[in-house]
Short mmCIF file of C-alpha atoms in Angstrom, two decimals:
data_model
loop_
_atom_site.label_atom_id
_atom_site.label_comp_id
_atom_site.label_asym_id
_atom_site.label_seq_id
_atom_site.Cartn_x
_atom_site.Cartn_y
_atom_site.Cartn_z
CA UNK A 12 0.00 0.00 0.00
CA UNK A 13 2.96 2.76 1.01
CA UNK A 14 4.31 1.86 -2.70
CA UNK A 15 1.27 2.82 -4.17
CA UNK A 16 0.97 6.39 -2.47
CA UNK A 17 4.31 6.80 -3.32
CA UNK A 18 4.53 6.08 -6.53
CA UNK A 19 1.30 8.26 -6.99
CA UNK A 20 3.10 11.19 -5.30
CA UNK A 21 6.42 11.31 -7.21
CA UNK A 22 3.92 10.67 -10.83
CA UNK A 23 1.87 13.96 -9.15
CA UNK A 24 5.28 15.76 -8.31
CA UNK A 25 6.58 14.96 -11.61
CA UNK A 26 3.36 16.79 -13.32
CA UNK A 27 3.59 19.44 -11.40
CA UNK A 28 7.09 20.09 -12.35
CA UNK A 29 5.89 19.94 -16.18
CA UNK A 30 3.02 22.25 -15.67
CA UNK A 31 5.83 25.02 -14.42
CA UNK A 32 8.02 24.29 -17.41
CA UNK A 33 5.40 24.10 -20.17
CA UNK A 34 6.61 27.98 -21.18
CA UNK A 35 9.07 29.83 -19.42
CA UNK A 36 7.66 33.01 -21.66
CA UNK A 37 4.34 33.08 -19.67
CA UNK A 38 3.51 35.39 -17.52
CA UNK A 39 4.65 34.68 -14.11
CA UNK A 40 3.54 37.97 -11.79
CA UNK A 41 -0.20 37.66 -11.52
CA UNK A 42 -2.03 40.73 -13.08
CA UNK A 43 1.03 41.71 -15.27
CA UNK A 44 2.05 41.84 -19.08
CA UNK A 45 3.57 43.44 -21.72
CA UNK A 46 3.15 44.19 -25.63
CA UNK A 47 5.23 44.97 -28.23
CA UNK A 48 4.15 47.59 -31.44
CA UNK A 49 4.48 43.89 -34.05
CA UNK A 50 3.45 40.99 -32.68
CA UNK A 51 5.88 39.10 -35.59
CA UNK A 52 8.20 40.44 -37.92
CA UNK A 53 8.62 39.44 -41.85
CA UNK A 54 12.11 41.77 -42.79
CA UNK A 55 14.21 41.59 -46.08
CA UNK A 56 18.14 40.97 -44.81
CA UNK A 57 19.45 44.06 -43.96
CA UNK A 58 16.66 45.62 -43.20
CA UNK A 59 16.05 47.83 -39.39
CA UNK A 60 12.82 47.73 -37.46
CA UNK A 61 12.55 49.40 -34.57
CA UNK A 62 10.48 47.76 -31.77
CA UNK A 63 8.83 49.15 -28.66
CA UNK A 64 7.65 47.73 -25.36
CA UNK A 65 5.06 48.94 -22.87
CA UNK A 66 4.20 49.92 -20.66
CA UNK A 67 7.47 51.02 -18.81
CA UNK A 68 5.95 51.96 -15.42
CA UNK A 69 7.11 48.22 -14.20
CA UNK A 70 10.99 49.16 -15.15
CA UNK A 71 13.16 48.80 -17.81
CA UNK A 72 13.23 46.17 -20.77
CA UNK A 73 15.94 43.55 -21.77
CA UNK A 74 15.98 42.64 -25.27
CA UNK A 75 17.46 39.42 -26.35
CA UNK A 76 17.68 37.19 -29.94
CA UNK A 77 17.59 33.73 -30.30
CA UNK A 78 20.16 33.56 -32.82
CA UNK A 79 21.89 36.27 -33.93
CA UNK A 80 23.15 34.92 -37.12
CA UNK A 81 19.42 35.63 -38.36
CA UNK A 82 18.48 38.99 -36.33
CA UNK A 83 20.47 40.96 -34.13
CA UNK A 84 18.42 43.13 -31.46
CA UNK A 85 19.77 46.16 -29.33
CA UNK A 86 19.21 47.71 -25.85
CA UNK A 87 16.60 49.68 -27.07
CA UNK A 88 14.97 47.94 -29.57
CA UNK A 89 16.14 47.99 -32.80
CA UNK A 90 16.04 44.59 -34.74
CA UNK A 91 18.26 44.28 -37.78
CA UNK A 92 17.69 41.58 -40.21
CA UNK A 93 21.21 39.32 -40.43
CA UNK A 94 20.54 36.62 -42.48
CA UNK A 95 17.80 34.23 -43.73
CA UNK A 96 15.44 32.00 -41.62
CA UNK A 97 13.08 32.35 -39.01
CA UNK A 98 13.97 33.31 -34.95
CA UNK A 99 12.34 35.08 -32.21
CA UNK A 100 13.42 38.10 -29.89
CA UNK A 101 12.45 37.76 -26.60
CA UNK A 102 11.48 41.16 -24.53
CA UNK A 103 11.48 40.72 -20.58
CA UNK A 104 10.19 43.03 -17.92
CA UNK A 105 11.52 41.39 -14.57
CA UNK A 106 9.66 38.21 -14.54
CA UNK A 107 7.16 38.39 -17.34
CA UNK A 108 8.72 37.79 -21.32
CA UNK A 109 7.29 37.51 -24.46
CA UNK A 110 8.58 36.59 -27.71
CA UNK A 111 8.45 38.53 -31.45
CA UNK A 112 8.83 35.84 -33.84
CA UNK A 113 10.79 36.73 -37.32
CA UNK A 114 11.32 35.58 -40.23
CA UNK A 115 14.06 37.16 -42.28
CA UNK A 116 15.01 36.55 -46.38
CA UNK A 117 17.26 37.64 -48.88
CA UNK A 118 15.45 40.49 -50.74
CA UNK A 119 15.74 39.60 -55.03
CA UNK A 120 15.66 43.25 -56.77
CA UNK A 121 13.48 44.40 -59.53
CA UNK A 122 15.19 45.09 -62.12
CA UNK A 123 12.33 45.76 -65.22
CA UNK A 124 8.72 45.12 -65.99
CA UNK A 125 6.62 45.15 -68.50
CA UNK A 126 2.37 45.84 -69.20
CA UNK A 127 0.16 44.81 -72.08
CA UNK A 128 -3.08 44.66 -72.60
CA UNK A 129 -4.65 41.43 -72.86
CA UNK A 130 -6.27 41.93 -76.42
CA UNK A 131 -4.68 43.47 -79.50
CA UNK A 132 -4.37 45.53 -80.87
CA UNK A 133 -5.19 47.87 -77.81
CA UNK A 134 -8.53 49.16 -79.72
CA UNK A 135 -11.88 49.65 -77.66
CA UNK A 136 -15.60 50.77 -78.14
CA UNK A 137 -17.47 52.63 -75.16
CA UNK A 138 -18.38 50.07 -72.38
CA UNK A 139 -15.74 47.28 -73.15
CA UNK A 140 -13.51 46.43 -70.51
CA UNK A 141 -9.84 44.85 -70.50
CA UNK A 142 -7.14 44.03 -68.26
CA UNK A 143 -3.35 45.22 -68.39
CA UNK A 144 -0.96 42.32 -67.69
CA UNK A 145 1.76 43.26 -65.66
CA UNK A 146 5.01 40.69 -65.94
CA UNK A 147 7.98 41.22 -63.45
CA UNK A 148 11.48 40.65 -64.28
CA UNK A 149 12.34 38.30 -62.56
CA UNK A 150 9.48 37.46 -61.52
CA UNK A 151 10.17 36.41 -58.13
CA UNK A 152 11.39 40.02 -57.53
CA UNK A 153 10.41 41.59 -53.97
CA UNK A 154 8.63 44.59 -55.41
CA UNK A 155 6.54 46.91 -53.79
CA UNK A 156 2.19 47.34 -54.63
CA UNK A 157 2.19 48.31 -58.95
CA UNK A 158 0.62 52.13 -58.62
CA UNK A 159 -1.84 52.64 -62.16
CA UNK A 160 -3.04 55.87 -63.69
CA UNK A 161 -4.76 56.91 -66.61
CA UNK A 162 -3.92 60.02 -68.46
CA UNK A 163 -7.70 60.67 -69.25
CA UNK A 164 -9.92 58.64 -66.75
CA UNK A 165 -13.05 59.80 -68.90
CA UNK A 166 -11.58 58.08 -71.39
CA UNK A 167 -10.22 55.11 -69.94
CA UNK A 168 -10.33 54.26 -65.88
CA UNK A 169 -8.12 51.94 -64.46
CA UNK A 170 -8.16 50.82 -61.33
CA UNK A 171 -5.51 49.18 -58.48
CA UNK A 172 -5.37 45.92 -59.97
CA UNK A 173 -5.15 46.54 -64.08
CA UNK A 174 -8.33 46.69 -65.21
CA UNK A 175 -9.72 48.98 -67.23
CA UNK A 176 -13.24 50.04 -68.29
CA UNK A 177 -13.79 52.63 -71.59
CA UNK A 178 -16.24 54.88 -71.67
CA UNK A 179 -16.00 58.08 -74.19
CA UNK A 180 -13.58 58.15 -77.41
CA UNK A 181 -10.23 59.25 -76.93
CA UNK A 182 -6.71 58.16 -76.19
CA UNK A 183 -5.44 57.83 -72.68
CA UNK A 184 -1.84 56.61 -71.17
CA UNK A 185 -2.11 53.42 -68.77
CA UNK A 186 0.71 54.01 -66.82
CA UNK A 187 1.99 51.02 -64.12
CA UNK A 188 4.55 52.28 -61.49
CA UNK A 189 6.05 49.47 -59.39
CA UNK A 190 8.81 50.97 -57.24
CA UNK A 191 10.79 53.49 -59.29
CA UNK A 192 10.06 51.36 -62.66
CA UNK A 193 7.15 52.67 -64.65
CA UNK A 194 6.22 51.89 -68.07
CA UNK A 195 3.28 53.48 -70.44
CA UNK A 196 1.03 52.04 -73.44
CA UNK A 197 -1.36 53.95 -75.05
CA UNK A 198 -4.99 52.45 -75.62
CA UNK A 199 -7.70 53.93 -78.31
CA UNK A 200 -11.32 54.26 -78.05
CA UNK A 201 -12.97 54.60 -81.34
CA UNK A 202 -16.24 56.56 -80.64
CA UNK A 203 -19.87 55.41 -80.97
CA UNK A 204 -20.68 58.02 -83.25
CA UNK A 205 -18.45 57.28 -85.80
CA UNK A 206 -18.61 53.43 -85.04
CA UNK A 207 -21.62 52.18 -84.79
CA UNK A 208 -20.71 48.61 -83.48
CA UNK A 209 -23.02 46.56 -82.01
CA UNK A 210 -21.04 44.35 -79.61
CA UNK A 211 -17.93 45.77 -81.44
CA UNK A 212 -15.05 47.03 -81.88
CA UNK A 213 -14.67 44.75 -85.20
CA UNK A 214 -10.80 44.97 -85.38
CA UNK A 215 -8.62 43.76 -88.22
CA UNK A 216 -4.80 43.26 -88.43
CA UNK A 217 -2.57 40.77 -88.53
CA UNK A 218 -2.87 39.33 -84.77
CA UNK A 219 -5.18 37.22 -85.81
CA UNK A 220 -8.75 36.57 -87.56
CA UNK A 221 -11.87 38.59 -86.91
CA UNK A 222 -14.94 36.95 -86.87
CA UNK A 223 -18.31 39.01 -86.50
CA UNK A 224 -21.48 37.56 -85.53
CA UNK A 225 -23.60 38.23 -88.62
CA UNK A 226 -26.38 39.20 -85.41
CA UNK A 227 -24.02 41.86 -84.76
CA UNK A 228 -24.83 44.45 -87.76
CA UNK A 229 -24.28 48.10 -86.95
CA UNK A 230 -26.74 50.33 -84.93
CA UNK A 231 -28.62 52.68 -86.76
CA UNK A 232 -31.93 51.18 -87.85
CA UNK A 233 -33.89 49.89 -90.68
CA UNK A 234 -32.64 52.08 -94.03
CA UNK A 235 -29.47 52.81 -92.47
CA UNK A 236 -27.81 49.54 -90.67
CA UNK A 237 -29.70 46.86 -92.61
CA UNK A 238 -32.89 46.54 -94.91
CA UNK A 239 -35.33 43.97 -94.06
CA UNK A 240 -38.49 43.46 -96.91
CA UNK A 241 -41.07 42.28 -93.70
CA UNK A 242 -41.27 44.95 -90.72
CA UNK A 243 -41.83 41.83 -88.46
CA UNK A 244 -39.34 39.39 -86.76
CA UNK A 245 -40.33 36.03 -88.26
CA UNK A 246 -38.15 33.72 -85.83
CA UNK A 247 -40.70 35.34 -83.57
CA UNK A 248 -38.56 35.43 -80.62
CA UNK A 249 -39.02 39.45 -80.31
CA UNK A 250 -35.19 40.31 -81.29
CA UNK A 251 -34.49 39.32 -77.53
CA UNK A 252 -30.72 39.10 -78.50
CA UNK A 253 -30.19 42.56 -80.12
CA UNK A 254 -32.20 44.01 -77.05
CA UNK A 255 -30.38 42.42 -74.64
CA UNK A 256 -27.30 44.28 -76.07
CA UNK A 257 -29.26 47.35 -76.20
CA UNK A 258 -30.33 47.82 -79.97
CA UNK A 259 -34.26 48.42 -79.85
CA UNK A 260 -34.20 49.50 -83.04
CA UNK A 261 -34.24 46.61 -85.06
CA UNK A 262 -38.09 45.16 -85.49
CA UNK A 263 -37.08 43.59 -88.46
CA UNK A 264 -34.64 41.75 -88.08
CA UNK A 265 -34.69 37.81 -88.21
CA UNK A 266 -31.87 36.57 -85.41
CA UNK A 267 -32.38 33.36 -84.42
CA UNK A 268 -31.67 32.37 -80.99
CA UNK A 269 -30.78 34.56 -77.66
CA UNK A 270 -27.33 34.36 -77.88
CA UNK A 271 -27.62 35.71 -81.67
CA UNK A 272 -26.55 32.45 -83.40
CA UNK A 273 -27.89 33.49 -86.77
CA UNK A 274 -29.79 35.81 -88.91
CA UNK A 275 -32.43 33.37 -91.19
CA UNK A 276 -35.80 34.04 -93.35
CA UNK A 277 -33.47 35.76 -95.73
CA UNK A 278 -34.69 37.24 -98.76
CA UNK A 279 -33.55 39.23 -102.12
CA UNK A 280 -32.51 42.42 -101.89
CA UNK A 281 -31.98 42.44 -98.03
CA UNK A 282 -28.73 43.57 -96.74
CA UNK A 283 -26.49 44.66 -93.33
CA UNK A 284 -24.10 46.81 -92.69
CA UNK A 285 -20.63 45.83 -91.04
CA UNK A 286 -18.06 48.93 -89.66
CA UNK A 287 -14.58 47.46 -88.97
CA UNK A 288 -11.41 49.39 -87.99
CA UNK A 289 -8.36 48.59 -89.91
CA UNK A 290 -5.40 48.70 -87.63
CA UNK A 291 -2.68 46.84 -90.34
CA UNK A 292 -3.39 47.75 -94.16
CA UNK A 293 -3.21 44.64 -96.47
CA UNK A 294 -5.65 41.81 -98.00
CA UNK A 295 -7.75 40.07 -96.06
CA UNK A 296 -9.49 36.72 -96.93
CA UNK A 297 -13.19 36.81 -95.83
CA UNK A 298 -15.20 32.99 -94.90
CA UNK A 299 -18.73 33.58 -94.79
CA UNK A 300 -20.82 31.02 -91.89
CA UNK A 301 -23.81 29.79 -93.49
CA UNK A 302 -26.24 27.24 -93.51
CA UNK A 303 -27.68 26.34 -97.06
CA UNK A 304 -29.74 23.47 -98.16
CA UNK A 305 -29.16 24.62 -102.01
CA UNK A 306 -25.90 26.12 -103.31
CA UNK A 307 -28.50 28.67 -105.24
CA UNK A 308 -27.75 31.30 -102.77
CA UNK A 309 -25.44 34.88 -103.56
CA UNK A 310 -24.74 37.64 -102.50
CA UNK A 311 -22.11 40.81 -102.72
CA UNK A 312 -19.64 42.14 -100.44
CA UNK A 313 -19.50 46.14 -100.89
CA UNK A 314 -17.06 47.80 -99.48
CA UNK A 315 -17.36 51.68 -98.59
CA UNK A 316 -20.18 51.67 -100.85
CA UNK A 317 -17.75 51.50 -103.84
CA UNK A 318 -16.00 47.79 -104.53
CA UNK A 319 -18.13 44.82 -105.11
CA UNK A 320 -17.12 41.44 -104.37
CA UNK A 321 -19.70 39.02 -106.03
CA UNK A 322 -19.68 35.60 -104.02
CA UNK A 323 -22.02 33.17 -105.97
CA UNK A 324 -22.96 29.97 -103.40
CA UNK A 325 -22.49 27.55 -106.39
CA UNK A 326 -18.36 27.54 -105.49
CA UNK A 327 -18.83 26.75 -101.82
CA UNK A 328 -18.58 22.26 -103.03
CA UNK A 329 -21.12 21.27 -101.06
CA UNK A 330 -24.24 22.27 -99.27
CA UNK A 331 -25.27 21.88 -95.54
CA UNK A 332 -28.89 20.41 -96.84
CA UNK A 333 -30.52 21.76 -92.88
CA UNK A 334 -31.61 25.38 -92.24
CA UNK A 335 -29.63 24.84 -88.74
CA UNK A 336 -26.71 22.61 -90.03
CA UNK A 337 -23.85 25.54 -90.23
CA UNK A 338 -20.43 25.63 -92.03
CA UNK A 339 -17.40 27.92 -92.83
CA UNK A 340 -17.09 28.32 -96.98
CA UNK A 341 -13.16 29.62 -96.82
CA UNK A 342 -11.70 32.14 -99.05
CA UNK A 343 -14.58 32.99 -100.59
CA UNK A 344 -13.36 36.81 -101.40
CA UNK A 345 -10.15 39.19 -100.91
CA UNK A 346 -10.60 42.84 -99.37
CA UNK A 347 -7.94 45.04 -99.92
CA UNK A 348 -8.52 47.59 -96.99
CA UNK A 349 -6.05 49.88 -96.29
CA UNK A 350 -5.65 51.19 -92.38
CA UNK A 351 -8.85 52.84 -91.05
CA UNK A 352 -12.23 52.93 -90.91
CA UNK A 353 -14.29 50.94 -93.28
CA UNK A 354 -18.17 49.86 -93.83
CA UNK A 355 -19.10 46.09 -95.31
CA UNK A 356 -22.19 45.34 -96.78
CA UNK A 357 -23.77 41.99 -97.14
CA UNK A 358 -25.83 42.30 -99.93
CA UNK A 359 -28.49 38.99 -100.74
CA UNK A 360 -28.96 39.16 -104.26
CA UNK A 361 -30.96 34.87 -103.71
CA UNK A 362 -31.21 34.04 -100.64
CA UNK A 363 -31.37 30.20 -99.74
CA UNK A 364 -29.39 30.50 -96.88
CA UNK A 365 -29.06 31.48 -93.16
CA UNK A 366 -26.11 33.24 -92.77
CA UNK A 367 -23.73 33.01 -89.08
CA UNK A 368 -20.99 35.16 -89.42
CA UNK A 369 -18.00 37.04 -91.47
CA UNK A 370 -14.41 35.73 -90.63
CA UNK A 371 -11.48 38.13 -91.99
CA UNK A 372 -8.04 37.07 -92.04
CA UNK A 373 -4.98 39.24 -93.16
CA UNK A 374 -3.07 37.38 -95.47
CA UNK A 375 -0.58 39.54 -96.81
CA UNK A 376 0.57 43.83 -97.76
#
């Protein structure tokens, strides 16, 4: 029995004992404690932070760092970053310490960057929006927050993080500062009065093809953006795409489908009008989307009102034979266009065909 109660006593001794050594750090004088202005530390090597301790009515403070070779603390204070990794400093007021953990690294320099917009050319219509890419070199560099401005914010608006939103035509500067590196690109806005895109701009240059939603004739109205022979919508679904994109002005028009997949219930004589910006001069190969039963179908391309491409539906090869079977006929004209504005017509001389879309391609000066 004496065995027992001791070998219970020394076990209860023996937690005791750990309870007092489970952190020397804690506070040991009932009712008192300190703080420190950071409660942890995250410094480049070389870098000085100064720290402070309060409050000083229970006597002076002892700083002290776990291992210098990472931070070095003073008398009064002041950490300085040594060398990479991770230590504490401990601050002690008599009996009561707490520790500042840090974590120190070798700073990597900036030495460039660079911004581009994610589309371009860098051409916009009212109410687009883009983003400016910002790259670092390298790009692990330690750099401070990127600082953008805008030139003309009623032009272009950009805000902390790149993006941009137009909203009048102009030019404006999108300038990124990151540190004391700063670099500038100019972006357009082509203005709605003079381009009346509907979910536009229709851009073409050599970046790449252009393809434009045959659904996505200009603004402007019956006489002026297309021609239409019946006042009334005939795929009877109340021209709920061009609405939703904020053309009311189009009763006549036959789009099929919400998301504007085609224009059908074509007829002789009907026609749309197509603005484009040219940003690089050349010849460009136009594919027309269509959807034709019967090759009996043609129509014209007019450019500017002037030059007349003929494109008879007998050289396409082969039909689609269903109203809602759709494919690309390639290389059915060549535009020359030279740099600028420019308006396309689609002119049905026989009809026989839904048409999808117009796909340019630049394919040479």
């Amino acid at each position: 029995m004496k065995n027992n109660v001791l070998v219970i006593s020394l076990g209860f001794l023996l937690l005791l004992g750990g309870m007092a050594g489970c952190d020397e750090y804690e506070n040991k004088e009932a009712g008192r404690n300190i703080s420190v202005n950071q409660p942890s530390l995250n410094m480049f090597v070389g870098d000085t932070v100064q720290l402070v301790a309060s409050p000083s009515s229970g006597g002076a403070f002892t700083w002290q760092s776990e291992d210098g070779e990472v931070a070095t603390v003073s008398g009064d204070g002041t950490v300085i970053a040594k060398g990479a990794g991770a230590t504490d400093i401990v601050v002690a007021q008599g009996e009561v310490r707490i520790k500042v953990p840090v974590s120190a690294k070798v700073k990597v320099p900036l030495n460039d960057i660079t911004i581009a917009c994610d589309v371009y050319p860098a051409i916009f219509a009212p109410g687009n929006t883009s983003l400016v890419v910002l790259t670092l070199d390298p790009p692990d560099a330690d750099a401070p927050v990127p600082v953008w401005t805008s030139t003309d914010p009623q032009v272009a608006l950009v805000n902390a993080t790149g993006e941009l939103t137009f909203f009048a035509g102009g030019t404006s500067d999108i300038t990124c500062r990151v540190g004391s590196v700063e670099k500038t690109i100019q972006v357009t806005v082509l203005d709605s009065q003079d381009y009346p895109w509907f979910n536009g701009p229709h851009i073409l240059s050599k970046a790449g093809t252009c393809t434009v939603k045959a659904a996505d004739f200009d603004l402007g109205g019956e006489g002026v953006a297309y021609h239409d022979s019946d006042a009334d919508d005939s795929s009877g679904q109340d021209r709920c795409y061009r609405k939703a994109g904020g053309d009311s002005n189009s009763p006549g028009m036959d789009v099929e489908g919400c998301a504007g997949r085609n224009i059908g219930w074509t007829g002789a004589g009907e026609w749309m009008r197509y603005t484009v910006y040219v940003y690089h001069a050349g010849q460009y190969q136009v594919d027309i989307e269509a959807a034709t039963p019967t090759l009996n179908g043609n129509v014209d391309l007019i450019v500017d009102n002037s030059a007349t491409h003929h494109v008879p539906f007998s050289g396409f090869g082969s039909q689609t034979n269903e109203w809602g079977v759709f494919a690309w006929y390639n290389n059915v004209a060549t535009l020359t266009l030279t740099e600028g504005k420019h308006e396309i017509i689609y002119y049905i001389h026989a009809a026989d065909h839904n048409v999808g879309g117009l796909r340019f391609t630049w394919t040479g000066e």
